[in-house]
Amino acid sequence: MKNEKLIITDMGSDFGHTSSGKHFLCLGIESSCDETSAAIVDSDKNILSHIIYSQIPEHQKYGGVVPELAARAHILAIDDVIKLTLERANKTIDDIDVVAATAGPGLIGGVLVGWMAATGIANATNKPLVAVNHLEGHALVPRLKATSAGDSATNIDVEFPYLLMLASGGHCQILLVHGVGKYELIGQTLDDSAGEAFDKVAKMLGLGYPGGPVVDKRAQLGDKKRFVFPRPLCDKPGCDFSFSGIKTAARMLLDKTSSSDINEEFINDFCASFQMAVVDCITNRLNNALHDKRVKSVKPGTLVVAGGVAKNSAIRNAMEELANKYNMQFAAPPMNLCTDNGAMIAWAGLENYKIGNIVKEPVAPRPRWPLTEL
Ligand code: KG4
Ligand code: ZN
């Protein structure tokens, strides 16, 4: 099947590192949500090519991702995305050492498309195959490329162990990353993820999908002190999150505001005040995590943020400040590696390949697959 209307983005290449010892090339494939993406990454941290086909315009009119439409769109896109990824790197499949793809967690129809494509390529060419956990893709990509909050040119080396704030559309967790495949859960959301909170508040305000980028933009123009949103759990010990109360408070505030008062200034102030509440929850919970016995005993040198929400500049800045306070390094992926992408899957594929974690018997993709079950 071919889709003549496919609009794909060439994310370009990124050569920042020189060769060190044996050099491997990994083709990584991502299809767990609404991006069909592939990349070729080498073991020296160079991205040779990176293609993303974003389905966002197809889901926008429904206000969120429609799983069945996503799965069909992945089927239409996957062959072209992989072919173009090889072409842009000036490679053929024979040049590839390892094939990796997301095997979960995610929307299972989409995961199956990428996983079956990768399995077919690996079997037909007799190459090693890695089943990548999508969350591990987010968790490890700061080791491929990382920047500080304010300087997109900085290349920070992120060594194990590190303390990770993983905030995406589907997940919100604080993890101690001991190594590849070794994750200790320190805290997690009891209800919505941070990304979901951004998306739901944006939907209430009629700002469209996905909500995070537009709320972030509006927040930069608004007064964060105009409205008071709750900071759930922040007066309690522990590292868990709860965002549903902020969302309910947003709904109630909107319901009691007359529609004639909902102008541009109101929306900007609303976004700024809401975002501030999310930022405060994240810093409060991370602060507790940094006092947690399990964290203190391994003394992580770097505080890291990853996942789609890591694009948020207020969150990046607040976390950098927190890291400075604790004499830690702060690292975040560059903006284009925060949201779902093939490069993070290729990199996680290489990291797993290096420790021998390749597929030895058939793998069933998983809609749910916690990082603590690797
Ligand atoms: O990691 P991701 O691409 O997909 C999942 O694995 O879920 O994350 C997508 C999430 C969406 O909820 C989106 O609204 C959020 O990341 N997001 C942001 C920003 N950019 C994307 N949230 C806050 N601020 C942003 N600038
Ligand atoms: Zn993701």
mmCIF file of C-alpha atoms and ligand atoms in Angstrom:
data_model
loop_
_atom_site.group_PDB
_atom_site.id
_atom_site.type_symbol
_atom_site.label_atom_id
_atom_site.label_comp_id
_atom_site.label_asym_id
_atom_site.label_seq_id
_atom_site.Cartn_x
_atom_site.Cartn_y
_atom_site.Cartn_z
ATOM 1 C CA MET A 1 0.000 0.000 0.000
ATOM 2 C CA LYS A 2 1.254 3.477 -0.760
ATOM 3 C CA ASN A 3 0.091 6.856 0.435
ATOM 4 C CA GLU A 4 0.720 9.528 -2.193
ATOM 5 C CA LYS A 5 -0.173 12.327 0.236
ATOM 6 C CA LEU A 6 2.341 11.358 2.902
ATOM 7 C CA ILE A 7 4.042 14.406 4.410
ATOM 8 C CA ILE A 8 7.164 13.372 6.193
ATOM 9 C CA THR A 9 9.772 15.440 7.942
ATOM 10 C CA ASP A 10 13.435 14.845 7.378
ATOM 11 C CA MET A 11 14.974 15.578 10.787
ATOM 12 C CA GLY A 12 18.418 15.662 9.179
ATOM 13 C CA SER A 13 21.601 14.129 10.468
ATOM 14 C CA ASP A 14 23.678 15.034 13.479
ATOM 15 C CA PHE A 15 27.356 14.159 13.562
ATOM 16 C CA GLY A 16 28.851 15.237 16.855
ATOM 17 C CA HIS A 17 31.151 12.379 17.704
ATOM 18 C CA THR A 18 34.132 10.664 16.180
ATOM 19 C CA SER A 19 34.722 6.954 15.958
ATOM 20 C CA SER A 20 35.710 5.025 19.079
ATOM 21 C CA GLY A 21 36.439 1.339 18.571
ATOM 22 C CA LYS A 22 33.968 -1.039 16.941
ATOM 23 C CA HIS A 23 31.288 0.860 15.113
ATOM 24 C CA PHE A 24 27.678 -0.410 14.850
ATOM 25 C CA LEU A 25 24.723 0.929 12.910
ATOM 26 C CA CYS A 26 21.185 0.503 14.192
ATOM 27 C CA LEU A 27 17.956 1.040 12.280
ATOM 28 C CA GLY A 28 15.278 2.017 14.830
ATOM 29 C CA ILE A 29 11.530 2.109 14.210
ATOM 30 C CA GLU A 30 8.865 3.849 16.322
ATOM 31 C CA SER A 31 5.086 3.484 15.828
ATOM 32 C CA SER A 32 3.489 3.317 19.286
ATOM 33 C CA CYS A 33 1.331 6.443 19.090
ATOM 34 C CA ASP A 34 0.832 9.045 16.358
ATOM 35 C CA GLU A 35 4.312 9.265 14.836
ATOM 36 C CA THR A 36 5.699 6.790 12.299
ATOM 37 C CA SER A 37 9.421 7.288 12.557
ATOM 38 C CA ALA A 38 12.709 5.618 11.711
ATOM 39 C CA ALA A 39 16.337 6.569 12.200
ATOM 40 C CA ILE A 40 19.811 5.218 11.693
ATOM 41 C CA VAL A 41 22.063 5.875 14.649
ATOM 42 C CA ASP A 42 25.633 4.676 15.157
ATOM 43 C CA SER A 43 27.402 3.526 18.298
ATOM 44 C CA ASP A 44 29.443 6.764 18.313
ATOM 45 C CA LYS A 45 26.255 8.762 18.968
ATOM 46 C CA ASN A 46 25.826 10.066 15.436
ATOM 47 C CA ILE A 47 22.366 10.260 13.871
ATOM 48 C CA LEU A 48 22.920 9.383 10.193
ATOM 49 C CA SER A 49 19.300 9.951 9.176
ATOM 50 C CA HIS A 50 16.002 10.530 10.937
ATOM 51 C CA ILE A 51 12.541 10.633 9.360
ATOM 52 C CA ILE A 52 9.283 11.405 11.146
ATOM 53 C CA TYR A 53 5.820 11.165 9.672
ATOM 54 C CA SER A 54 3.518 12.892 12.155
ATOM 55 C CA GLN A 55 -0.151 11.942 12.090
ATOM 56 C CA ILE A 56 -1.154 14.907 14.275
ATOM 57 C CA PRO A 57 -3.198 16.599 11.493
ATOM 58 C CA GLU A 58 -5.218 13.371 11.031
ATOM 59 C CA HIS A 59 -6.188 13.217 14.712
ATOM 60 C CA GLN A 60 -6.604 16.947 15.359
ATOM 61 C CA LYS A 61 -10.260 17.065 14.348
ATOM 62 C CA TYR A 62 -11.085 14.410 16.971
ATOM 63 C CA GLY A 63 -9.196 16.245 19.750
ATOM 64 C CA GLY A 64 -6.915 13.267 20.424
ATOM 65 C CA VAL A 65 -5.399 10.127 18.906
ATOM 66 C CA VAL A 66 -7.931 7.653 17.431
ATOM 67 C CA PRO A 67 -6.177 4.261 17.775
ATOM 68 C CA GLU A 68 -7.714 2.567 14.713
ATOM 69 C CA LEU A 69 -6.939 5.553 12.463
ATOM 70 C CA ALA A 70 -3.413 5.638 13.864
ATOM 71 C CA ALA A 71 -2.831 1.960 13.085
ATOM 72 C CA ARG A 72 -4.034 2.418 9.498
ATOM 73 C CA ALA A 73 -1.895 5.513 9.021
ATOM 74 C CA HIS A 74 1.182 3.621 10.285
ATOM 75 C CA ILE A 75 0.532 0.874 7.710
ATOM 76 C CA LEU A 76 0.395 3.465 4.930
ATOM 77 C CA ALA A 77 3.538 5.248 6.060
ATOM 78 C CA ILE A 78 5.919 2.612 7.369
ATOM 79 C CA ASP A 79 7.488 1.365 4.117
ATOM 80 C CA ASP A 80 8.182 4.868 2.796
ATOM 81 C CA VAL A 81 9.559 6.047 6.139
ATOM 82 C CA ILE A 82 12.020 3.136 6.385
ATOM 83 C CA LYS A 83 13.038 3.390 2.730
ATOM 84 C CA LEU A 84 13.677 7.122 3.009
ATOM 85 C CA THR A 85 15.632 6.677 6.244
ATOM 86 C CA LEU A 86 18.021 4.300 4.470
ATOM 87 C CA GLU A 87 18.259 6.569 1.404
ATOM 88 C CA ARG A 88 19.040 9.709 3.434
ATOM 89 C CA ALA A 89 21.834 7.920 5.283
ATOM 90 C CA ASN A 90 23.115 6.670 1.933
ATOM 91 C CA LYS A 91 22.928 3.106 3.253
ATOM 92 C CA THR A 92 21.293 -0.143 2.218
ATOM 93 C CA ILE A 93 19.912 -2.702 4.629
ATOM 94 C CA ASP A 94 23.177 -4.662 4.219
ATOM 95 C CA ASP A 95 25.042 -1.850 6.004
ATOM 96 C CA ILE A 96 22.847 -2.138 9.102
ATOM 97 C CA ASP A 97 24.156 -4.194 12.051
ATOM 98 C CA VAL A 98 21.083 -4.200 14.299
ATOM 99 C CA VAL A 99 17.347 -3.668 13.785
ATOM 100 C CA ALA A 100 15.293 -2.282 16.689
ATOM 101 C CA ALA A 101 11.643 -1.358 17.089
ATOM 102 C CA THR A 102 9.210 -0.365 19.799
ATOM 103 C CA ALA A 103 7.501 -3.519 21.094
ATOM 104 C CA GLY A 104 5.352 -1.610 23.659
ATOM 105 C CA PRO A 105 3.915 0.027 25.624
ATOM 106 C CA GLY A 106 1.518 1.923 23.372
ATOM 107 C CA LEU A 107 -1.483 1.652 21.087
ATOM 108 C CA ILE A 108 -1.210 -1.975 20.122
ATOM 109 C CA GLY A 109 -2.372 -1.608 16.494
ATOM 110 C CA GLY A 110 0.421 0.861 15.823
ATOM 111 C CA VAL A 111 3.045 -1.050 17.817
ATOM 112 C CA LEU A 112 2.257 -4.168 15.768
ATOM 113 C CA VAL A 113 2.887 -2.327 12.485
ATOM 114 C CA GLY A 114 6.409 -1.196 13.432
ATOM 115 C CA TRP A 115 7.261 -4.403 15.233
ATOM 116 C CA MET A 116 6.187 -6.640 12.330
ATOM 117 C CA ALA A 117 8.139 -4.457 9.883
ATOM 118 C CA ALA A 118 11.280 -4.756 12.027
ATOM 119 C CA THR A 119 10.795 -8.495 12.537
ATOM 120 C CA GLY A 120 10.359 -9.006 8.798
ATOM 121 C CA ILE A 121 13.520 -7.035 7.974
ATOM 122 C CA ALA A 122 15.593 -8.774 10.663
ATOM 123 C CA ASN A 123 14.404 -12.267 9.687
ATOM 124 C CA ALA A 124 14.854 -11.701 5.960
ATOM 125 C CA THR A 125 18.368 -10.307 6.380
ATOM 126 C CA ASN A 126 19.438 -12.450 9.329
ATOM 127 C CA LYS A 127 20.273 -9.453 11.520
ATOM 128 C CA PRO A 128 19.931 -9.189 15.296
ATOM 129 C CA LEU A 129 16.642 -7.695 16.474
ATOM 130 C CA VAL A 130 16.006 -5.691 19.657
ATOM 131 C CA ALA A 131 12.538 -5.307 21.207
ATOM 132 C CA VAL A 132 12.677 -1.788 22.626
ATOM 133 C CA ASN A 133 10.458 -0.602 25.438
ATOM 134 C CA HIS A 134 9.193 2.808 24.271
ATOM 135 C CA LEU A 135 9.707 4.292 27.745
ATOM 136 C CA GLU A 136 13.294 3.057 27.727
ATOM 137 C CA GLY A 137 13.691 4.923 24.428
ATOM 138 C CA HIS A 138 12.703 8.157 26.207
ATOM 139 C CA ALA A 139 14.776 7.242 29.276
ATOM 140 C CA LEU A 140 18.038 6.550 27.408
ATOM 141 C CA VAL A 141 17.936 9.182 24.654
ATOM 142 C CA PRO A 142 19.604 11.819 26.896
ATOM 143 C CA ARG A 143 22.684 9.560 26.702
ATOM 144 C CA LEU A 144 22.631 9.951 22.893
ATOM 145 C CA LYS A 145 22.237 13.740 22.905
ATOM 146 C CA ALA A 146 21.571 16.057 25.815
ATOM 147 C CA THR A 147 21.571 19.768 26.419
ATOM 148 C CA SER A 148 21.140 21.973 29.468
ATOM 149 C CA ALA A 149 17.928 24.028 29.741
ATOM 150 C CA GLY A 150 19.153 27.197 28.127
ATOM 151 C CA ASP A 151 21.828 26.025 25.731
ATOM 152 C CA SER A 152 20.782 23.819 22.854
ATOM 153 C CA ALA A 153 24.404 23.529 21.702
ATOM 154 C CA THR A 154 25.721 21.880 24.861
ATOM 155 C CA ASN A 155 26.518 18.197 24.677
ATOM 156 C CA ILE A 156 26.248 16.748 28.158
ATOM 157 C CA ASP A 157 27.471 13.234 28.946
ATOM 158 C CA VAL A 158 24.826 11.476 30.988
ATOM 159 C CA GLU A 159 26.312 8.612 33.001
ATOM 160 C CA PHE A 160 24.495 6.032 35.167
ATOM 161 C CA PRO A 161 23.019 6.340 37.729
ATOM 162 C CA TYR A 162 20.759 9.318 37.062
ATOM 163 C CA LEU A 163 17.474 10.585 38.424
ATOM 164 C CA LEU A 164 14.898 10.797 35.666
ATOM 165 C CA MET A 165 11.656 12.731 35.408
ATOM 166 C CA LEU A 166 9.829 10.864 32.642
ATOM 167 C CA ALA A 167 6.850 12.939 31.539
ATOM 168 C CA SER A 168 4.969 12.058 28.375
ATOM 169 C CA GLY A 169 1.387 11.850 27.160
ATOM 170 C CA GLY A 170 0.889 8.427 28.719
ATOM 171 C CA HIS A 171 3.315 8.362 31.659
ATOM 172 C CA CYS A 172 4.563 10.458 34.550
ATOM 173 C CA GLN A 173 7.209 8.818 36.685
ATOM 174 C CA ILE A 174 10.322 9.574 38.689
ATOM 175 C CA LEU A 175 12.861 6.806 38.112
ATOM 176 C CA LEU A 176 16.304 6.011 39.323
ATOM 177 C CA VAL A 177 18.144 4.798 36.230
ATOM 178 C CA HIS A 178 20.857 2.384 37.363
ATOM 179 C CA GLY A 179 21.731 1.112 33.888
ATOM 180 C CA VAL A 180 20.258 -0.246 30.661
ATOM 181 C CA GLY A 181 17.186 -2.280 31.691
ATOM 182 C CA LYS A 182 17.640 -1.315 35.351
ATOM 183 C CA TYR A 183 14.962 1.080 36.535
ATOM 184 C CA GLU A 184 13.792 1.730 40.080
ATOM 185 C CA LEU A 185 10.428 3.458 40.398
ATOM 186 C CA ILE A 186 10.591 6.290 42.935
ATOM 187 C CA GLY A 187 7.234 7.934 42.241
ATOM 188 C CA GLN A 188 4.438 7.989 39.689
ATOM 189 C CA THR A 189 1.107 9.574 38.946
ATOM 190 C CA LEU A 190 -1.953 8.196 40.696
ATOM 191 C CA ASP A 191 -4.240 9.420 37.902
ATOM 192 C CA ASP A 192 -3.439 11.547 34.822
ATOM 193 C CA SER A 193 0.003 12.056 33.328
ATOM 194 C CA ALA A 194 1.412 15.590 33.059
ATOM 195 C CA GLY A 195 1.011 15.478 29.258
ATOM 196 C CA GLU A 196 -2.623 14.434 29.621
ATOM 197 C CA ALA A 197 -3.238 17.383 31.955
ATOM 198 C CA PHE A 198 -1.783 19.765 29.331
ATOM 199 C CA ASP A 199 -3.872 18.116 26.595
ATOM 200 C CA LYS A 200 -7.126 18.172 28.586
ATOM 201 C CA VAL A 201 -6.745 21.802 29.689
ATOM 202 C CA ALA A 202 -5.969 22.829 26.102
ATOM 203 C CA LYS A 203 -9.085 20.999 24.916
ATOM 204 C CA MET A 204 -11.239 22.835 27.506
ATOM 205 C CA LEU A 205 -9.868 26.136 26.231
ATOM 206 C CA GLY A 206 -10.465 25.145 22.606
ATOM 207 C CA LEU A 207 -6.738 25.253 21.843
ATOM 208 C CA GLY A 208 -6.626 21.965 19.930
ATOM 209 C CA TYR A 209 -4.424 18.842 20.081
ATOM 210 C CA PRO A 210 -1.714 18.255 21.227
ATOM 211 C CA GLY A 211 -2.169 20.696 24.086
ATOM 212 C CA GLY A 212 1.336 20.910 25.536
ATOM 213 C CA PRO A 213 3.014 23.043 22.858
ATOM 214 C CA VAL A 214 0.191 25.596 22.638
ATOM 215 C CA VAL A 215 -0.303 25.887 26.424
ATOM 216 C CA ASP A 216 3.475 26.357 26.741
ATOM 217 C CA LYS A 217 3.413 29.153 24.136
ATOM 218 C CA ARG A 218 0.378 30.875 25.679
ATOM 219 C CA ALA A 219 1.866 30.559 29.175
ATOM 220 C CA GLN A 220 4.909 32.555 28.079
ATOM 221 C CA LEU A 221 2.582 35.505 27.372
ATOM 222 C CA GLY A 222 0.492 35.231 30.538
ATOM 223 C CA ASP A 223 0.465 36.110 34.240
ATOM 224 C CA LYS A 224 1.158 32.949 36.238
ATOM 225 C CA LYS A 225 -0.144 34.536 39.457
ATOM 226 C CA ARG A 226 -3.607 35.528 38.198
ATOM 227 C CA PHE A 227 -5.357 32.235 38.993
ATOM 228 C CA VAL A 228 -4.674 29.852 41.848
ATOM 229 C CA PHE A 229 -4.697 26.181 40.888
ATOM 230 C CA PRO A 230 -4.222 23.409 43.469
ATOM 231 C CA ARG A 231 -0.887 21.614 43.920
ATOM 232 C CA PRO A 232 -2.186 18.091 44.712
ATOM 233 C CA LEU A 233 -0.105 15.994 47.164
ATOM 234 C CA CYS A 234 2.497 18.752 47.546
ATOM 235 C CA ASP A 235 1.768 19.035 51.266
ATOM 236 C CA LYS A 236 2.331 15.282 51.653
ATOM 237 C CA PRO A 237 5.545 13.271 51.856
ATOM 238 C CA GLY A 238 6.469 10.953 48.971
ATOM 239 C CA CYS A 239 7.125 11.315 45.284
ATOM 240 C CA ASP A 240 3.777 10.459 43.682
ATOM 241 C CA PHE A 241 1.816 12.861 41.494
ATOM 242 C CA SER A 242 -1.845 13.637 40.997
ATOM 243 C CA PHE A 243 -2.978 15.936 38.202
ATOM 244 C CA SER A 244 -6.717 15.234 38.053
ATOM 245 C CA GLY A 245 -7.446 17.836 40.758
ATOM 246 C CA ILE A 246 -5.727 20.563 38.716
ATOM 247 C CA LYS A 247 -7.811 19.548 35.718
ATOM 248 C CA THR A 248 -11.059 19.665 37.766
ATOM 249 C CA ALA A 249 -10.124 23.085 39.161
ATOM 250 C CA ALA A 250 -9.545 24.276 35.587
ATOM 251 C CA ARG A 251 -12.981 22.989 34.534
ATOM 252 C CA MET A 252 -14.654 24.706 37.520
ATOM 253 C CA LEU A 253 -12.892 27.991 36.879
ATOM 254 C CA LEU A 254 -13.980 27.925 33.243
ATOM 255 C CA ASP A 255 -17.577 27.042 34.177
ATOM 256 C CA LYS A 256 -17.900 29.999 36.502
ATOM 257 C CA THR A 257 -16.348 32.464 34.033
ATOM 258 C CA SER A 258 -18.736 34.235 31.701
ATOM 259 C CA SER A 259 -17.877 33.554 28.069
ATOM 260 C CA SER A 260 -17.503 37.288 27.387
ATOM 261 C CA ASP A 261 -14.544 37.321 29.833
ATOM 262 C CA ILE A 262 -12.722 34.495 28.031
ATOM 263 C CA ASN A 263 -10.471 36.626 25.836
ATOM 264 C CA GLU A 264 -6.840 36.196 24.720
ATOM 265 C CA GLU A 265 -5.496 37.677 27.958
ATOM 266 C CA PHE A 266 -7.672 35.342 30.049
ATOM 267 C CA ILE A 267 -6.447 32.302 28.081
ATOM 268 C CA ASN A 268 -2.794 33.322 28.388
ATOM 269 C CA ASP A 269 -3.104 33.925 32.149
ATOM 270 C CA PHE A 270 -5.037 30.672 32.560
ATOM 271 C CA CYS A 271 -2.296 28.719 30.754
ATOM 272 C CA ALA A 272 0.484 30.446 32.716
ATOM 273 C CA SER A 273 -1.233 29.777 36.070
ATOM 274 C CA PHE A 274 -2.020 26.157 35.176
ATOM 275 C CA GLN A 275 1.514 25.516 33.936
ATOM 276 C CA MET A 276 2.973 27.020 37.115
ATOM 277 C CA ALA A 277 0.926 24.542 39.184
ATOM 278 C CA VAL A 278 2.329 21.626 37.116
ATOM 279 C CA VAL A 279 5.888 22.981 37.441
ATOM 280 C CA ASP A 280 5.475 23.342 41.224
ATOM 281 C CA CYS A 281 4.199 19.758 41.537
ATOM 282 C CA ILE A 282 7.150 18.439 39.542
ATOM 283 C CA THR A 283 9.761 20.361 41.569
ATOM 284 C CA ASN A 284 8.075 19.481 44.888
ATOM 285 C CA ARG A 285 8.048 15.750 44.059
ATOM 286 C CA LEU A 286 11.606 15.788 42.692
ATOM 287 C CA ASN A 287 12.775 17.603 45.787
ATOM 288 C CA ASN A 288 11.318 14.770 47.896
ATOM 289 C CA ALA A 289 12.911 12.219 45.557
ATOM 290 C CA LEU A 290 16.316 13.803 46.104
ATOM 291 C CA HIS A 291 15.846 13.170 49.848
ATOM 292 C CA ASP A 292 14.646 9.602 49.305
ATOM 293 C CA LYS A 293 16.921 6.990 50.918
ATOM 294 C CA ARG A 294 17.115 4.913 47.717
ATOM 295 C CA VAL A 295 18.209 7.954 45.714
ATOM 296 C CA LYS A 296 20.642 9.278 48.304
ATOM 297 C CA SER A 297 22.342 5.895 48.622
ATOM 298 C CA VAL A 298 23.416 5.881 44.946
ATOM 299 C CA LYS A 299 24.125 9.639 44.654
ATOM 300 C CA PRO A 300 23.009 10.237 41.034
ATOM 301 C CA GLY A 301 25.170 12.895 39.418
ATOM 302 C CA THR A 302 22.603 14.098 36.886
ATOM 303 C CA LEU A 303 18.982 15.185 37.044
ATOM 304 C CA VAL A 304 17.338 14.380 33.714
ATOM 305 C CA VAL A 305 13.992 15.164 32.117
ATOM 306 C CA ALA A 306 12.660 13.196 29.137
ATOM 307 C CA GLY A 307 9.402 12.500 27.269
ATOM 308 C CA GLY A 308 7.222 14.898 25.284
ATOM 309 C CA VAL A 309 6.633 17.199 28.265
ATOM 310 C CA ALA A 310 10.408 17.706 28.506
ATOM 311 C CA LYS A 311 9.930 20.216 25.673
ATOM 312 C CA ASN A 312 8.361 22.580 28.184
ATOM 313 C CA SER A 313 10.756 25.438 28.858
ATOM 314 C CA ALA A 314 9.324 26.286 32.311
ATOM 315 C CA ILE A 315 9.796 22.665 33.419
ATOM 316 C CA ARG A 316 13.336 22.549 31.995
ATOM 317 C CA ASN A 317 14.260 25.807 33.737
ATOM 318 C CA ALA A 318 12.764 24.785 37.092
ATOM 319 C CA MET A 319 14.554 21.430 36.976
ATOM 320 C CA GLU A 320 17.852 23.049 36.081
ATOM 321 C CA GLU A 321 17.488 25.337 39.097
ATOM 322 C CA LEU A 322 16.760 22.327 41.309
ATOM 323 C CA ALA A 323 19.790 20.464 39.953
ATOM 324 C CA ASN A 324 22.002 23.498 40.672
ATOM 325 C CA LYS A 325 20.693 23.604 44.244
ATOM 326 C CA TYR A 326 21.793 19.993 44.754
ATOM 327 C CA ASN A 327 25.093 20.409 42.881
ATOM 328 C CA MET A 328 23.936 18.081 40.158
ATOM 329 C CA GLN A 329 24.284 18.310 36.410
ATOM 330 C CA PHE A 330 21.025 18.917 34.533
ATOM 331 C CA ALA A 331 20.314 17.265 31.187
ATOM 332 C CA ALA A 332 17.433 17.208 28.732
ATOM 333 C CA PRO A 333 17.208 15.831 25.197
ATOM 334 C CA PRO A 334 17.272 18.422 22.417
ATOM 335 C CA MET A 335 13.713 19.495 21.536
ATOM 336 C CA ASN A 336 13.344 17.177 18.517
ATOM 337 C CA LEU A 337 14.254 14.117 20.596
ATOM 338 C CA CYS A 338 11.732 14.780 23.413
ATOM 339 C CA THR A 339 8.525 13.773 21.629
ATOM 340 C CA ASP A 340 8.254 10.325 20.032
ATOM 341 C CA ASN A 341 10.952 9.627 17.460
ATOM 342 C CA GLY A 342 12.879 6.828 15.803
ATOM 343 C CA ALA A 343 16.331 8.004 16.944
ATOM 344 C CA MET A 344 15.550 7.241 20.593
ATOM 345 C CA ILE A 345 14.472 3.720 19.609
ATOM 346 C CA ALA A 346 17.622 3.188 17.516
ATOM 347 C CA TRP A 347 19.776 4.399 20.425
ATOM 348 C CA ALA A 348 17.975 2.203 22.991
ATOM 349 C CA GLY A 349 18.404 -0.627 20.466
ATOM 350 C CA LEU A 350 22.171 -0.068 20.414
ATOM 351 C CA GLU A 351 22.431 0.203 24.202
ATOM 352 C CA ASN A 352 20.575 -3.124 24.546
ATOM 353 C CA TYR A 353 22.527 -4.759 21.735
ATOM 354 C CA LYS A 354 25.797 -3.862 23.497
ATOM 355 C CA ILE A 355 24.704 -5.847 26.573
ATOM 356 C CA GLY A 356 23.469 -8.789 24.462
ATOM 357 C CA ASN A 357 19.780 -8.081 24.939
ATOM 358 C CA ILE A 358 18.553 -9.247 21.539
ATOM 359 C CA VAL A 359 15.436 -11.217 20.594
ATOM 360 C CA LYS A 360 16.035 -14.955 20.877
ATOM 361 C CA GLU A 361 12.459 -16.189 20.554
ATOM 362 C CA PRO A 362 9.280 -14.592 19.159
ATOM 363 C CA VAL A 363 8.174 -11.515 21.085
ATOM 364 C CA ALA A 364 4.519 -10.538 21.555
ATOM 365 C CA PRO A 365 4.169 -6.733 21.539
ATOM 366 C CA ARG A 366 2.682 -5.378 24.770
ATOM 367 C CA PRO A 367 0.184 -2.519 25.180
ATOM 368 C CA ARG A 368 1.359 -2.216 28.802
ATOM 369 C CA TRP A 369 5.007 -2.786 29.692
ATOM 370 C CA PRO A 370 6.329 -1.039 32.809
ATOM 371 C CA LEU A 371 10.013 -0.144 32.860
ATOM 372 C CA THR A 372 10.364 -2.121 36.059
ATOM 373 C CA GLU A 373 9.538 -5.313 34.098
ATOM 374 C CA LEU A 374 12.476 -5.274 31.685
HETATM 375 O O1 KG4 B 1 6.437 11.390 24.610
HETATM 376 P P1 KG4 B 1 5.320 11.844 23.753
HETATM 377 O O2 KG4 B 1 5.631 12.335 22.365
HETATM 378 O O3 KG4 B 1 4.240 10.722 23.570
HETATM 379 C C1 KG4 B 1 3.995 9.731 24.509
HETATM 380 O O4 KG4 B 1 4.797 8.781 24.601
HETATM 381 O O5 KG4 B 1 2.975 9.901 25.225
HETATM 382 O O6 KG4 B 1 4.555 12.990 24.574
HETATM 383 C C2 KG4 B 1 3.453 13.673 24.066
HETATM 384 C C3 KG4 B 1 2.972 14.625 25.139
HETATM 385 C C4 KG4 B 1 1.618 15.264 24.810
HETATM 386 O O7 KG4 B 1 0.769 15.121 25.937
HETATM 387 C C5 KG4 B 1 1.975 16.718 24.557
HETATM 388 O O8 KG4 B 1 0.948 17.617 24.877
HETATM 389 C C6 KG4 B 1 3.179 16.892 25.471
HETATM 390 O O9 KG4 B 1 3.908 15.706 25.314
HETATM 391 N N1 KG4 B 1 4.009 18.058 25.104
HETATM 392 C C7 KG4 B 1 4.220 19.119 25.915
HETATM 393 C C8 KG4 B 1 4.991 20.046 25.180
HETATM 394 N N2 KG4 B 1 5.249 19.507 23.941
HETATM 395 C C9 KG4 B 1 4.637 18.285 23.919
HETATM 396 N N3 KG4 B 1 3.803 19.359 27.172
HETATM 397 C C10 KG4 B 1 4.160 20.535 27.730
HETATM 398 N N4 KG4 B 1 4.889 21.486 27.074
HETATM 399 C C11 KG4 B 1 5.335 21.273 25.819
HETATM 400 N N5 KG4 B 1 6.049 22.220 25.183
HETATM 401 ZN ZN ZN B 2 6.528 8.652 24.033
#
